Short mmCIF file of C-alpha atoms in Angstrom, two decimals:
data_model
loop_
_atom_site.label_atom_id
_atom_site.label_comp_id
_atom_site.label_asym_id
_atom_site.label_seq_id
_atom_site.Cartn_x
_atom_site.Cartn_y
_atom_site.Cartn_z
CA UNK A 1 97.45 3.05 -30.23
CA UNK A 2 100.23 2.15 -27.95
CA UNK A 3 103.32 0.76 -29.45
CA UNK A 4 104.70 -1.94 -27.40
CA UNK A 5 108.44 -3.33 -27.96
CA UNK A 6 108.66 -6.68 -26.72
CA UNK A 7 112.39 -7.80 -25.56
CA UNK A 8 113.76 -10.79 -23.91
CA UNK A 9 116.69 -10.82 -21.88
CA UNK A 10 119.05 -12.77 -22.50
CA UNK A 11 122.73 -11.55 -21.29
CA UNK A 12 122.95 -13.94 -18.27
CA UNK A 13 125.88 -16.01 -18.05
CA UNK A 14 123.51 -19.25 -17.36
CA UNK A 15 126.47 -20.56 -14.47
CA UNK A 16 124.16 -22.73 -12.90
CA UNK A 17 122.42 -24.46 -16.26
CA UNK A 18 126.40 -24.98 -17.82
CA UNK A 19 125.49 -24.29 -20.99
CA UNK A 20 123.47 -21.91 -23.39
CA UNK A 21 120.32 -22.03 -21.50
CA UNK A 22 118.46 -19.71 -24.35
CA UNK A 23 119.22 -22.69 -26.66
CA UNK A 24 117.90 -25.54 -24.63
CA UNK A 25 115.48 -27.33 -26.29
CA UNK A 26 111.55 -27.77 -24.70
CA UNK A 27 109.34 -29.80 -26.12
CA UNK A 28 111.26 -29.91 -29.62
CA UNK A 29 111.33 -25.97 -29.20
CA UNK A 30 114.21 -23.42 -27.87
CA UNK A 31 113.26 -21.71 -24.45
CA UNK A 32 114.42 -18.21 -26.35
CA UNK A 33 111.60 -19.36 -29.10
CA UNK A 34 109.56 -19.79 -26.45
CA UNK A 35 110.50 -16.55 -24.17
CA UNK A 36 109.60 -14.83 -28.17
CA UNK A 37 106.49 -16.43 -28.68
CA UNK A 38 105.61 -15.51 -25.21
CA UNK A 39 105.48 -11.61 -25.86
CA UNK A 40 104.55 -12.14 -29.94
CA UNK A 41 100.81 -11.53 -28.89
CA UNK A 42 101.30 -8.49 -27.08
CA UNK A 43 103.47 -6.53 -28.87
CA UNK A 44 104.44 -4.65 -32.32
CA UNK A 45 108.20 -6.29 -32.60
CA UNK A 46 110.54 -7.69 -30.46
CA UNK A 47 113.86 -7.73 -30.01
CA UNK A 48 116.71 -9.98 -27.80
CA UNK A 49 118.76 -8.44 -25.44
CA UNK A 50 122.84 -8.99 -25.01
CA UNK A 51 123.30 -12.01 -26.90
CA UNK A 52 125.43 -11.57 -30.21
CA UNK A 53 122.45 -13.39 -32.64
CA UNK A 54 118.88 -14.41 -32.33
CA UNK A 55 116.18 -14.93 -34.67
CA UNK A 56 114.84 -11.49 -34.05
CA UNK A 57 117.08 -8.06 -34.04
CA UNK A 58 119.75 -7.86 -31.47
CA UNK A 59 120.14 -5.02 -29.25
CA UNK A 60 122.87 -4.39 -26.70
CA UNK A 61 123.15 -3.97 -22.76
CA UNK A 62 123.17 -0.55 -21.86
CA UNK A 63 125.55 1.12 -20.66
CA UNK A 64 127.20 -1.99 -20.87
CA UNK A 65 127.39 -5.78 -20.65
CA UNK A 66 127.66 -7.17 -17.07
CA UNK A 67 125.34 -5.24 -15.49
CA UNK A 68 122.63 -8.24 -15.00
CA UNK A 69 119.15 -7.94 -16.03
CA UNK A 70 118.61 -4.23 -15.13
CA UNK A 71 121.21 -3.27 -17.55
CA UNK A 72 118.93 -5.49 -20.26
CA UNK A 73 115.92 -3.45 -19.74
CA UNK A 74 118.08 -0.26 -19.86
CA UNK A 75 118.95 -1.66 -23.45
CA UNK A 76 115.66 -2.11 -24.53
CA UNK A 77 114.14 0.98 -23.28
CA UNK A 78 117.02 3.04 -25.09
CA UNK A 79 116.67 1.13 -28.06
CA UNK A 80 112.32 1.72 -28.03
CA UNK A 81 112.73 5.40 -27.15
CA UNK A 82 114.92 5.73 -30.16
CA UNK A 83 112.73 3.86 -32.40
CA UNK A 84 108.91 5.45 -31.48
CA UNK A 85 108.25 2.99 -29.15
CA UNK A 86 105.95 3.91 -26.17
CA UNK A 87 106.68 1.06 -23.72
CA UNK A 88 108.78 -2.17 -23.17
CA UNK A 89 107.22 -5.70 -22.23
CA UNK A 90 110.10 -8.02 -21.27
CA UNK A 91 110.57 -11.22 -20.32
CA UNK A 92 113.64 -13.30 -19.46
CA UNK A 93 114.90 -16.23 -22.07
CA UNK A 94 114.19 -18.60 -19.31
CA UNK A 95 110.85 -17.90 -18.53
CA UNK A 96 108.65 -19.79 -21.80
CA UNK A 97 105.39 -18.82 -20.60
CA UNK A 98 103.44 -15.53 -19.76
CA UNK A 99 99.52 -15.87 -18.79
CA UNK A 100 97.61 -13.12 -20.08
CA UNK A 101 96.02 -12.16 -16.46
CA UNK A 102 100.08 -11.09 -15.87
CA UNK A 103 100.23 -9.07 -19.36
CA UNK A 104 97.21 -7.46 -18.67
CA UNK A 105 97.87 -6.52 -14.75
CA UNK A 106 100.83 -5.19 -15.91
CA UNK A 107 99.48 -2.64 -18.74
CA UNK A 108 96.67 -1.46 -16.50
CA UNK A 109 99.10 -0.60 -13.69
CA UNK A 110 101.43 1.55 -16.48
CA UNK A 111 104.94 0.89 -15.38
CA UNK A 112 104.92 -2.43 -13.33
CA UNK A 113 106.94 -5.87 -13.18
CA UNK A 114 105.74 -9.05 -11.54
CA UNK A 115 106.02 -9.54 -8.00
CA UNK A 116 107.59 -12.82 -8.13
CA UNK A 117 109.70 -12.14 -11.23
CA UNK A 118 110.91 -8.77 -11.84
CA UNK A 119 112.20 -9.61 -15.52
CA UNK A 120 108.86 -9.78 -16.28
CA UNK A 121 107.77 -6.33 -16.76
CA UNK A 122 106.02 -3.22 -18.69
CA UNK A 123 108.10 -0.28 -18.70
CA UNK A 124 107.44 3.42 -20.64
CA UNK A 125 109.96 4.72 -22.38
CA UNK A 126 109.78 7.55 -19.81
CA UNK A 127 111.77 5.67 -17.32
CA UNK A 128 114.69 4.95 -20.17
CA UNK A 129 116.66 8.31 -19.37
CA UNK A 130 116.10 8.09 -15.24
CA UNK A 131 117.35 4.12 -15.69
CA UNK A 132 120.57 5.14 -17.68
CA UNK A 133 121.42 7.93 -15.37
CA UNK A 134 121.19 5.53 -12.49
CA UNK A 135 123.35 2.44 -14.10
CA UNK A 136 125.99 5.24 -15.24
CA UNK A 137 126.38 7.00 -12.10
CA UNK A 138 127.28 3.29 -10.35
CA UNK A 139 123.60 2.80 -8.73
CA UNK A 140 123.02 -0.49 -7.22
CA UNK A 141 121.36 -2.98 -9.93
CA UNK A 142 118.38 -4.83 -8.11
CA UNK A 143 115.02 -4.76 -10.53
CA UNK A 144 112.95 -4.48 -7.30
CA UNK A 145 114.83 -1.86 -5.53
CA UNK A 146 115.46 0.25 -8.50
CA UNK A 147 111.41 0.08 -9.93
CA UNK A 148 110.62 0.78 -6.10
CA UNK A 149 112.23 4.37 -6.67
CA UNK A 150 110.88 4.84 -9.85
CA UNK A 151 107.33 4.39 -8.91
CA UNK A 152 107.04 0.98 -11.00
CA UNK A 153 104.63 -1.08 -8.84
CA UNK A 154 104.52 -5.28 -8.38
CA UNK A 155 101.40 -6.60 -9.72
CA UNK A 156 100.12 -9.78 -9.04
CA UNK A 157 101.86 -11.29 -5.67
CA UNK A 158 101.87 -15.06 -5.13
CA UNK A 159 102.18 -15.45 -9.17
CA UNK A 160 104.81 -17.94 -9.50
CA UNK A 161 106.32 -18.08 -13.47
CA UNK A 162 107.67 -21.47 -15.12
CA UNK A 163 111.53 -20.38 -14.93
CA UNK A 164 114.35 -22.90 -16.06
CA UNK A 165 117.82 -22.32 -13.94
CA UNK A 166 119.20 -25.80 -14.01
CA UNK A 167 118.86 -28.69 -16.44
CA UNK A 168 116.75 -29.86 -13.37
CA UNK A 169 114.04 -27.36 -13.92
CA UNK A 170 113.89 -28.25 -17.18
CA UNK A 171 113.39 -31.34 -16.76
CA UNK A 172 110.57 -31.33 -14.16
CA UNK A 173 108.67 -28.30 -16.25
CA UNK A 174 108.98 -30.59 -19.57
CA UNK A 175 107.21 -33.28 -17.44
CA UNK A 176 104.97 -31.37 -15.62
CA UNK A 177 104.21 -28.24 -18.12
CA UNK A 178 105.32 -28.81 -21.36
CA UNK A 179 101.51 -29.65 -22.32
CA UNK A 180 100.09 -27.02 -21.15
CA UNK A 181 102.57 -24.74 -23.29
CA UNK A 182 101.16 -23.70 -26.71
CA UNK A 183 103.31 -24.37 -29.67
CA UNK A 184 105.16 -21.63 -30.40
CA UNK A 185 103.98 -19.98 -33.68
CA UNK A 186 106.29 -18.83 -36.68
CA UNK A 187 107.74 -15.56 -35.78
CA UNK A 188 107.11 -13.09 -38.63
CA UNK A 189 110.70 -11.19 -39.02
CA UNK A 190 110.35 -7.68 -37.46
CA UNK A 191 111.54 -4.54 -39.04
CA UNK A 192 115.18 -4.39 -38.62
CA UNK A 193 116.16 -1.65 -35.71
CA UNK A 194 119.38 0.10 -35.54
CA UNK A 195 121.73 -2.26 -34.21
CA UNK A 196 123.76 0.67 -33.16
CA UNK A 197 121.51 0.13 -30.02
#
């Protein structure tokens, strides 16, 4: 059976939402919470990436903090290789919602992201070594550009995820969306990983 690490990332600076966007509250529920519940289904245990607490384990950036998402997934995939992990299925703290179709696109392709949001992705461990060597050697930190090299394909083009930037976009996807969300359930505490990342 394949062991799946679920990870949200959630190292962004939030500029253009002003304040802790992973705290923001929708429908009565944090968008982190949400980004959480999101992967719960999917995977064995999750972790958040570069933020210094969460309700789950905390690992860090890799090979270190400022590098934008690609330097999140980096994290995760060191810390799942480490812990007998086969694969990484991430998300981004701002994106509450992941259909199944998407999930399941991206396991049958075996190391894909989505098209339209290239946070969202399923990544084997394989690729944590290649993705370290690239980040440490200076290489240029776009999702797409990078998976392009690496053989990860896009799946499912014209796919467009609920994604909060502003407090505008949270707004309008409260109004519009918020019913359509599931509540979130309980998460059970995972195992504790090596915070040593």
């Amino acid at each position: 059976m394949t062991r799946i690490l679920g990870a949200v990332l959630a190292g962004g600076q939030a500029r253009r939402f002003g304040s802790d966007k992973a705290l923001a509250p929708l429908d009565g529920t944090a968008l982190l919470d949400h980004a959480l519940a999101s992967l719960a289904p999917h995977v064995s245990a999750s972790v958040v990436v570069g933020r210094g607490e969460a309700p789950v384990p905390v690992v860090r950036d890799r090979p270190h903090p400022g590098l934008g998402p690609l330097g999140g997934i980096a994290g995760a995939l060191a810390h799942a290789a480490g812990a007998g992990f086969d694969a990484v299925l991430t998300t981004a703290c701002d994106t509450p919602m992941l259909p199944e179709s998407l999930v399941s696109a991206l396991r049958a392709a075996g190391a894909a992201h989505a098209a339209e949001a290239p946070t969202v992705g399923y990544w084997p461990v394989t690729l944590a070594e290649p993705l370290a060597a690239h980040l440490a050697e200076g290489g240029e930190r776009s999702i797409r550009r990078w998976a392009a090299r690496a053989g990860v394909v896009p799946v499912c083009p014209g796919l467009v995820l609920a994604n909060v930037n502003t407090p505008d976009d949270l707004i309008r996807l409260a109004s519009g969306s918020a019913a359509r969300l599931k509540a979130p359930r309980p998460h059970a505490p995972s195992p504790r990983p090596d915070r040593s990342g």
